[in-house]
CSV table of C-alpha atoms in Angstrom, one decimal:
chain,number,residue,atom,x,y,z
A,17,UNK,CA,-13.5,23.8,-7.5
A,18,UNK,CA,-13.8,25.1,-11.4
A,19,UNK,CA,-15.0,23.1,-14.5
A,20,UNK,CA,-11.8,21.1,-15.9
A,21,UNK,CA,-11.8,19.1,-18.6
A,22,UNK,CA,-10.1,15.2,-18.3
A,23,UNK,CA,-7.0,14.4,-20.0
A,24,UNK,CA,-7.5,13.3,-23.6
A,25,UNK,CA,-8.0,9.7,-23.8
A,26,UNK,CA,-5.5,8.0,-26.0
A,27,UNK,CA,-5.3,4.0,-25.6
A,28,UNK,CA,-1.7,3.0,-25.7
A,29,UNK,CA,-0.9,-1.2,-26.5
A,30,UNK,CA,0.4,-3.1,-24.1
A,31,UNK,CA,-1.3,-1.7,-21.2
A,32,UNK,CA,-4.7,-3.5,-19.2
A,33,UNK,CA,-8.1,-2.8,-20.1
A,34,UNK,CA,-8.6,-2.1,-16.0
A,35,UNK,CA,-6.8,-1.7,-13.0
A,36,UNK,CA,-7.3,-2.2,-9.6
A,37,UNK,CA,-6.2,0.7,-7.2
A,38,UNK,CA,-5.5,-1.0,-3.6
A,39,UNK,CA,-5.4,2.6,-1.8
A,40,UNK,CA,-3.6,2.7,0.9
A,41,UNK,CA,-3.9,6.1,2.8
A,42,UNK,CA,-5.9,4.8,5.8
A,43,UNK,CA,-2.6,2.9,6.9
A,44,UNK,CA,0.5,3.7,4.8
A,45,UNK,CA,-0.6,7.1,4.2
A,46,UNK,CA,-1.4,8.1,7.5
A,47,UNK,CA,1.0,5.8,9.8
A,48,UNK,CA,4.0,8.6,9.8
A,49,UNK,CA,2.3,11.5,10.8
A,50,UNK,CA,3.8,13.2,13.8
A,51,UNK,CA,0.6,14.2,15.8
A,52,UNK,CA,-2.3,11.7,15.9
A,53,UNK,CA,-4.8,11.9,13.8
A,54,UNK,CA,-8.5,11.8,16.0
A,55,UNK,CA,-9.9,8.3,15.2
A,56,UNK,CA,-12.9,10.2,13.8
A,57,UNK,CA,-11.1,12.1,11.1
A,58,UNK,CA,-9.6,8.5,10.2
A,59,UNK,CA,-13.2,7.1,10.2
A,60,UNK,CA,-14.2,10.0,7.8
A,61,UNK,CA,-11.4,10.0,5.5
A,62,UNK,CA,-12.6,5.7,4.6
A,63,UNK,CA,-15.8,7.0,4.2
A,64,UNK,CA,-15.0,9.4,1.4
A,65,UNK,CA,-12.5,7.1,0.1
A,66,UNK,CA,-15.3,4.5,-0.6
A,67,UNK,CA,-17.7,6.7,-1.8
A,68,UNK,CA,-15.3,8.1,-4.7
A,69,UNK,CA,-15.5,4.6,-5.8
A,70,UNK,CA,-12.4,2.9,-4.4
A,71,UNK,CA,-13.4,-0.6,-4.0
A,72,UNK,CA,-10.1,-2.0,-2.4
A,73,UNK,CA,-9.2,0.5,0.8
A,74,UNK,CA,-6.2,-0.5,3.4
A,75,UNK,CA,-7.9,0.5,6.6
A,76,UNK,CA,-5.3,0.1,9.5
A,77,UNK,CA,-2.9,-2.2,11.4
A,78,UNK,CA,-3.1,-4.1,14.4
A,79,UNK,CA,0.2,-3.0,15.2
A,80,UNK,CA,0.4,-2.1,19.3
A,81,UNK,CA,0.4,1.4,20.0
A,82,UNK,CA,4.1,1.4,21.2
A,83,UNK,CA,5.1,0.2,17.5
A,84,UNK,CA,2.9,2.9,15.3
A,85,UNK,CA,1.0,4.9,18.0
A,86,UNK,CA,-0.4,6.1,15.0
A,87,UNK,CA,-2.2,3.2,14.4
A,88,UNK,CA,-3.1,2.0,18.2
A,89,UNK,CA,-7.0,2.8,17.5
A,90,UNK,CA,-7.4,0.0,15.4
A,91,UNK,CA,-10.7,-1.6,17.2
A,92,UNK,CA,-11.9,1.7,17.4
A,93,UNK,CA,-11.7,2.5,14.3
A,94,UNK,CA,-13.2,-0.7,13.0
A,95,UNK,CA,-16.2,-0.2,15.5
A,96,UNK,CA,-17.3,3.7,14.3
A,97,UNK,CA,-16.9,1.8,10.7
A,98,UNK,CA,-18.8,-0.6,11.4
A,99,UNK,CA,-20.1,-3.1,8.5
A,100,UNK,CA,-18.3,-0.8,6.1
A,101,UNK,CA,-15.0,-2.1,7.7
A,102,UNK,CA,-16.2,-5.9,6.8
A,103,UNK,CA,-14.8,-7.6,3.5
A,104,UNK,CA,-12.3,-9.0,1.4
A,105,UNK,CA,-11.5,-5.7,0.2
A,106,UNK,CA,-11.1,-4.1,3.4
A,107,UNK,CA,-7.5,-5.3,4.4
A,108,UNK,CA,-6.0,-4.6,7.6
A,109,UNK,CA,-2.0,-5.0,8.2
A,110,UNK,CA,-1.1,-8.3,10.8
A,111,UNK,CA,2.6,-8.1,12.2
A,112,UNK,CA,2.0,-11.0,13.9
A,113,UNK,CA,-0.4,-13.8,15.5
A,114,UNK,CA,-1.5,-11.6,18.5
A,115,UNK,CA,-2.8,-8.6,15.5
A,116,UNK,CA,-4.3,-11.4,13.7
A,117,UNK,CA,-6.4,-12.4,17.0
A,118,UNK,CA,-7.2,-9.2,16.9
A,119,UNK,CA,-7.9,-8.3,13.7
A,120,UNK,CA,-10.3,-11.6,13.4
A,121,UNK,CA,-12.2,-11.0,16.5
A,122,UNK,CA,-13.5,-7.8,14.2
A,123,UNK,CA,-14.6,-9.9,11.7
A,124,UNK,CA,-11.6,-9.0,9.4
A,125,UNK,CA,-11.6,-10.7,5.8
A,126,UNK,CA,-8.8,-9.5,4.6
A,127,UNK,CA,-5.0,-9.2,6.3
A,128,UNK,CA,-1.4,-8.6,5.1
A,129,UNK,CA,2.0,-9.1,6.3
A,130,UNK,CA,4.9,-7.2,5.5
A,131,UNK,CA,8.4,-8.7,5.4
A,132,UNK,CA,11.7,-7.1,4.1
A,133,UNK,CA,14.0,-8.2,1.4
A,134,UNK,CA,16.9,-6.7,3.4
A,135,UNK,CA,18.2,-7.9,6.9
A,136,UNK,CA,18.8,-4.3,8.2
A,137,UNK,CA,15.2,-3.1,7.5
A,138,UNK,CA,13.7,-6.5,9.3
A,139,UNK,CA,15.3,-5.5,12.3
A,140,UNK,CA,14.4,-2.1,12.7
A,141,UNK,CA,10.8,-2.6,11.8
A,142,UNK,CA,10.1,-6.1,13.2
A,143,UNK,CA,13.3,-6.6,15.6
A,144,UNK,CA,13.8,-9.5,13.6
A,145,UNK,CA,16.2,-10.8,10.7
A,146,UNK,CA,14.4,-12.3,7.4
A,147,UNK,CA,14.1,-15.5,8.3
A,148,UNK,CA,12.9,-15.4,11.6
A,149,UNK,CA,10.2,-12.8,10.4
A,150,UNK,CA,9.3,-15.6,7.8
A,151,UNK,CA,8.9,-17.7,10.4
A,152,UNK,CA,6.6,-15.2,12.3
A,153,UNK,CA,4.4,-14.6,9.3
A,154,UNK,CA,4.0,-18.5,8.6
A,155,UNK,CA,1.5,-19.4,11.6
A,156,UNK,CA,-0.3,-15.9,10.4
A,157,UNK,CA,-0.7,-16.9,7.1
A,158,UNK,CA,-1.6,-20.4,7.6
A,159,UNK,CA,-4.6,-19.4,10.2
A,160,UNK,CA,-5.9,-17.1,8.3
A,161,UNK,CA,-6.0,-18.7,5.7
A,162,UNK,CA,-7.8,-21.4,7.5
A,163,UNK,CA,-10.0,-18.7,8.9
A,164,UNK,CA,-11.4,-18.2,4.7
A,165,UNK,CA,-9.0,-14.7,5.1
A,166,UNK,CA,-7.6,-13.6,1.9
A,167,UNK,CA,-4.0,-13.0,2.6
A,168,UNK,CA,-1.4,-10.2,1.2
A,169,UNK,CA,2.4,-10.5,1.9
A,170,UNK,CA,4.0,-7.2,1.1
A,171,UNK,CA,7.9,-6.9,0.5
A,172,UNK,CA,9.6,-3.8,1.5
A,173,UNK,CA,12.9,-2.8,0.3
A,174,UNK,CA,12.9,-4.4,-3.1
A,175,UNK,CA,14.7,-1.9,-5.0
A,176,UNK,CA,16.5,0.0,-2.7
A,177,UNK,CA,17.7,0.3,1.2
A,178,UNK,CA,18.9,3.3,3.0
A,179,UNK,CA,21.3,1.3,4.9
A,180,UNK,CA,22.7,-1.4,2.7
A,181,UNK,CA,22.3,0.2,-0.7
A,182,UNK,CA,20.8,-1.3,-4.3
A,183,UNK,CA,19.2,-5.1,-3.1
A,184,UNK,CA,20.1,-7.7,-5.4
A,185,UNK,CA,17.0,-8.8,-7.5
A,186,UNK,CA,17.7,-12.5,-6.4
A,187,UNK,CA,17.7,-11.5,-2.7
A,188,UNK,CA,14.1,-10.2,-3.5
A,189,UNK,CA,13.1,-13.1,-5.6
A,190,UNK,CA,13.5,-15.8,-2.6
A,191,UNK,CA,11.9,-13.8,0.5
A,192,UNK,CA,9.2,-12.8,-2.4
A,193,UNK,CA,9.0,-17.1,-3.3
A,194,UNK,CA,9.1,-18.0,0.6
A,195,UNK,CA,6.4,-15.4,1.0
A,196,UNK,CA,4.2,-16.9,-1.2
A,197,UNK,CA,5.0,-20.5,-0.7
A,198,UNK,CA,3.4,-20.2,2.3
A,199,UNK,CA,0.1,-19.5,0.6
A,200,UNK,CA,-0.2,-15.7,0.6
A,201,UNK,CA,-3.0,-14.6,-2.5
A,202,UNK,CA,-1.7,-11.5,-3.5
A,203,UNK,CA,2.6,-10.1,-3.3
A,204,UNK,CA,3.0,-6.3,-3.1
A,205,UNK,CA,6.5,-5.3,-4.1
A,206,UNK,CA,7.8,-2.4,-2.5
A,207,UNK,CA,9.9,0.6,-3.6
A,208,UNK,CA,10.0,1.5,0.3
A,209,UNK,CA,12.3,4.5,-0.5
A,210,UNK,CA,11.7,5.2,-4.2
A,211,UNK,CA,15.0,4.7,-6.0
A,212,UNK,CA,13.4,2.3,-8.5
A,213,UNK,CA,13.6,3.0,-12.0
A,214,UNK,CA,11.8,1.8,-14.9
A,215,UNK,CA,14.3,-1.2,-15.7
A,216,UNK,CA,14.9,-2.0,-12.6
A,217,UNK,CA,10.9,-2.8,-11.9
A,218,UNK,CA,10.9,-4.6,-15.7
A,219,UNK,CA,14.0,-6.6,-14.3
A,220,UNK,CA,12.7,-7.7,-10.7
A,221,UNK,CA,9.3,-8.4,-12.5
A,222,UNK,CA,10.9,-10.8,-15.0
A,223,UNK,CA,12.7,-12.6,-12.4
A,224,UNK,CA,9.6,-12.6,-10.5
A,225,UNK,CA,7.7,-14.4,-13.4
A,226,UNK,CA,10.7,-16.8,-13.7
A,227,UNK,CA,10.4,-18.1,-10.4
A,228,UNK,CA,6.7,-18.8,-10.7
A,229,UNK,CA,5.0,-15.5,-9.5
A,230,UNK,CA,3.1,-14.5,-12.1
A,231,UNK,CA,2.0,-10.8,-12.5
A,232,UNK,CA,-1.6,-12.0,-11.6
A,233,UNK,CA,-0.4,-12.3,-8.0
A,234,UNK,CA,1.3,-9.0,-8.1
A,235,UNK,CA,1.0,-5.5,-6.8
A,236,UNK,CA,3.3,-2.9,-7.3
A,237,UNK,CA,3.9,0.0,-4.2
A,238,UNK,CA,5.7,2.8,-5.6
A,239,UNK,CA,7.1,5.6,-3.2
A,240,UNK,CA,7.8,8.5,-5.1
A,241,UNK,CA,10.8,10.3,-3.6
A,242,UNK,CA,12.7,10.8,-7.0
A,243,UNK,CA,9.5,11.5,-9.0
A,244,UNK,CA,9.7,7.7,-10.4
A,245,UNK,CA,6.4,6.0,-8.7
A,246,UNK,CA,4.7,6.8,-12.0
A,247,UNK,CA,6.9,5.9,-14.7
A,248,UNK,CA,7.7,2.9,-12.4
A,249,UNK,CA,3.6,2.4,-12.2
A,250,UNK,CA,3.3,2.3,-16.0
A,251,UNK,CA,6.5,0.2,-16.6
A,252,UNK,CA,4.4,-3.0,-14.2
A,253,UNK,CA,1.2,-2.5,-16.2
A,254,UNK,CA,2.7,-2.5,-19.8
A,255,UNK,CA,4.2,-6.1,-17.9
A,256,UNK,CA,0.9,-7.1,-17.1
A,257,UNK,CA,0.4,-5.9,-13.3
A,258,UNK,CA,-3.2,-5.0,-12.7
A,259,UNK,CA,-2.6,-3.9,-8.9
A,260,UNK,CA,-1.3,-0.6,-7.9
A,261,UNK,CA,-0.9,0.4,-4.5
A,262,UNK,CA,-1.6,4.3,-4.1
A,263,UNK,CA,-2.7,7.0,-1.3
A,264,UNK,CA,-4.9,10.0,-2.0
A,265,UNK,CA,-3.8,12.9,-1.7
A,266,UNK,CA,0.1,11.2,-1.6
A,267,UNK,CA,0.0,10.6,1.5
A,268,UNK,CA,2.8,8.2,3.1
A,269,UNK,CA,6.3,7.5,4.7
A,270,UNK,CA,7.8,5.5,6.7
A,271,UNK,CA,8.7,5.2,10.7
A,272,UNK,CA,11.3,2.9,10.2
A,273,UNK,CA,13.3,4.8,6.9
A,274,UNK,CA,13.3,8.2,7.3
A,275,UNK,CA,13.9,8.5,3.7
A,276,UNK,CA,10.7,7.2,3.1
A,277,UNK,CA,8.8,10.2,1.1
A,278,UNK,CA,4.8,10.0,0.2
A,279,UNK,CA,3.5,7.1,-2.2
A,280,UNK,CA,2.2,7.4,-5.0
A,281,UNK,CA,-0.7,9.8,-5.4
A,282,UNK,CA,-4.0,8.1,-6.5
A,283,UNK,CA,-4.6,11.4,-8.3
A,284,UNK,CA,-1.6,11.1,-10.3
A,285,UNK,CA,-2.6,7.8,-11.0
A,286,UNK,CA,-6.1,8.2,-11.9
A,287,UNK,CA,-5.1,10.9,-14.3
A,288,UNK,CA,-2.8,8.6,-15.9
A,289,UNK,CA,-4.8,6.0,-16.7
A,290,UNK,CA,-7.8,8.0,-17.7
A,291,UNK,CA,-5.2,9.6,-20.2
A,292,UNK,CA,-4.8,5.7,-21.5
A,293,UNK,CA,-8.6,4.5,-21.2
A,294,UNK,CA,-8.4,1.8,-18.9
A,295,UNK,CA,-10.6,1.4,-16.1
A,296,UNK,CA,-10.6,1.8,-12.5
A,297,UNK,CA,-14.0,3.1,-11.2
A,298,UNK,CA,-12.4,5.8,-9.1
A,299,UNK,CA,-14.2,9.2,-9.0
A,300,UNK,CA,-11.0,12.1,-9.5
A,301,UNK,CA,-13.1,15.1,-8.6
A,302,UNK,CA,-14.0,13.2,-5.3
A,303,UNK,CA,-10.5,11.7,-5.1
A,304,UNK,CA,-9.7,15.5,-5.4
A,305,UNK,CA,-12.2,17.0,-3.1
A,306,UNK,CA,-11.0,14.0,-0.2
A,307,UNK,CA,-7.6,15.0,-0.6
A,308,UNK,CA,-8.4,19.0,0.2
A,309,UNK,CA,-10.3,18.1,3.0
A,310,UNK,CA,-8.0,15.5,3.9
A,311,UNK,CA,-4.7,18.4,3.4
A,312,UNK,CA,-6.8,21.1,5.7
A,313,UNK,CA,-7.3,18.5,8.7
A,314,UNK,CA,-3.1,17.6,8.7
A,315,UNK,CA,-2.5,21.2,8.1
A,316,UNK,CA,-0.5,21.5,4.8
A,317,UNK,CA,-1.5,21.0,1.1
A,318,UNK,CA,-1.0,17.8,-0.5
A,319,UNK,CA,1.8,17.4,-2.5
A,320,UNK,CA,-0.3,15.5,-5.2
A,321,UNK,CA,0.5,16.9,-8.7
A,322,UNK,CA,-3.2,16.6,-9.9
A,323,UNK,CA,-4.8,18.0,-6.8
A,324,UNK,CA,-2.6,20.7,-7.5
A,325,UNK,CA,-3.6,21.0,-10.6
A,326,UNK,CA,-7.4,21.1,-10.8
A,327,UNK,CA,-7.8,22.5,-6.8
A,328,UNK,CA,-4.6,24.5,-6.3
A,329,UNK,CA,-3.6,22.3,-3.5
């Protein structure tokens, strides 16, 4: 890779001092491949991941195999990782009490569940409607909680559904409220199939705020199928939002919404907020360097606009 030089660092007002990047390409990133990726590659890439500085790294989910077979090495996984795997930022995804068992008899720290704001998505992804998969996700919560787990509860769909069009932001607002009633620490709203805009996140996180979930609580997961995760990413931290969900190399879809594209690339977002001066204690030219490696193992470049730019793919 040739000598670059970093974006010109101009501090804008408004914006954080630091942010914290909850990547996400372990799981999200890696869950819609079409051939499965060897356990030891997966192993690998979480190595790398941690050692260009990301503190907060998504590893899997203890999904069964028949759901994501993606994602049916979970154990295995968590076993060549061994204490690397342990820790309140290593969060694994929980659909239910059986993954939590599973998940905790690993020594897991750190879970998440991830509901729907619309009815059509819940089925397809959990075979449930809303409610009932509120009522799934409350005895997960509650025990791990009780376990000393800190708990996520994403929300997918909050902007946009392939099947039932623009969701209204008070449809959002109350599974986002009943998700975190239940105790959850941290909300991760979801732009599942990237049709947010800009006023649309400062809208949803007003409304958010208004009902008690303040942007200290909140993540933002930006898909970015329109080219909007970015502008959508800035428009949450110049609101406050100091989590951003992102996968190197842009990794991402989804099995369930085909029209689910890549999520926002932690390149891209490193660049950006290097550009504004604020803080994240990621390492780009390692971020970059993953995301070659990562690219040559799946067999196509990434589509990352940075690692792109500074590796020509």
């Amino acid at each position: 890779m040739t000598t670059r030089t970093l974006p010109m660092t101009e501090p804008a007002p408004g914006f954080p001092d630091r942010v914290t990047i909850y990547e996400v390409g372990p799981r999200d990133g890696l869950q819609n491949e079409k051939s499965v990726v060897p356990v030891e590659v997966k192993a690998e890439f979480i190595r790398r991941l941690v050692s260009a500085g990301l503190q907060t790294v998504e590893l899997t989910s203890f999904v069964p195999a028949t759901w994501v077979p993606q994602l049916g090495d979970a154990e295995e996984l968590m076993d060549l990782l061994g204490p690397l795997a342990v820790g309140l930022q290593r969060p694994v995804l929980v659909p239910n009490e059986r993954g939590l068992d599973r998940a905790l008899d690993k020594g897991v720290k750190a879970v998440a569940v991830f509901g729907s704001a619309t009815e059509t998505f819940a089925r397809k992804n959990l075979n449930r409607s809303v409610a009932e998969s509120l009522d799934m996700f409350a005895p997960v919560v509650r025990r791990a909680l009780d376990s000393g787990a800190w708990v996520r509860g994403y929300v997918s769909m909050c902007f946009g559904d392939p099947w039932e069009g623009p969701v209204p932001v008070r449809q959002v607002v109350d599974v986002c409220s009943r998700l975190m009633d239940m105790g959850c620490d941290q909300l991760s709203i979801g732009d599942t199939i990237g049709v947010g805009t800009a006023g649309h996140v400062a809208r949803l996180l007003d409304a958010l705020d208004a009902a008690g979930i303040g942007v200290d609580q909140i993540g933002v997961h930006f898909h970015d199928t329109y080219g909007q995760a970015l502008a959508n990413t800035l428009t949450a931290l110049s609101h406050g939002v100091t989590v951003v969900d992102a996968s190197t190399g842009g990794l991402g879809g989804c099995p369930y919404a085909k029209s689910a594209t890549g999520n926002l690339a932690t390149e891209d977002l490193v660049w950006s907020l290097d550009g504004l001066g604020i803080e994240h204690g990621a390492d780009l030219d390692a971020l970059v360097t993953t995301s070659v490696w990562m690219a040559g193992q799946l067999g196509r470049p990434s589509p990352s606009r940075v690692v792109k730019a500074l590796a020509g793919g």
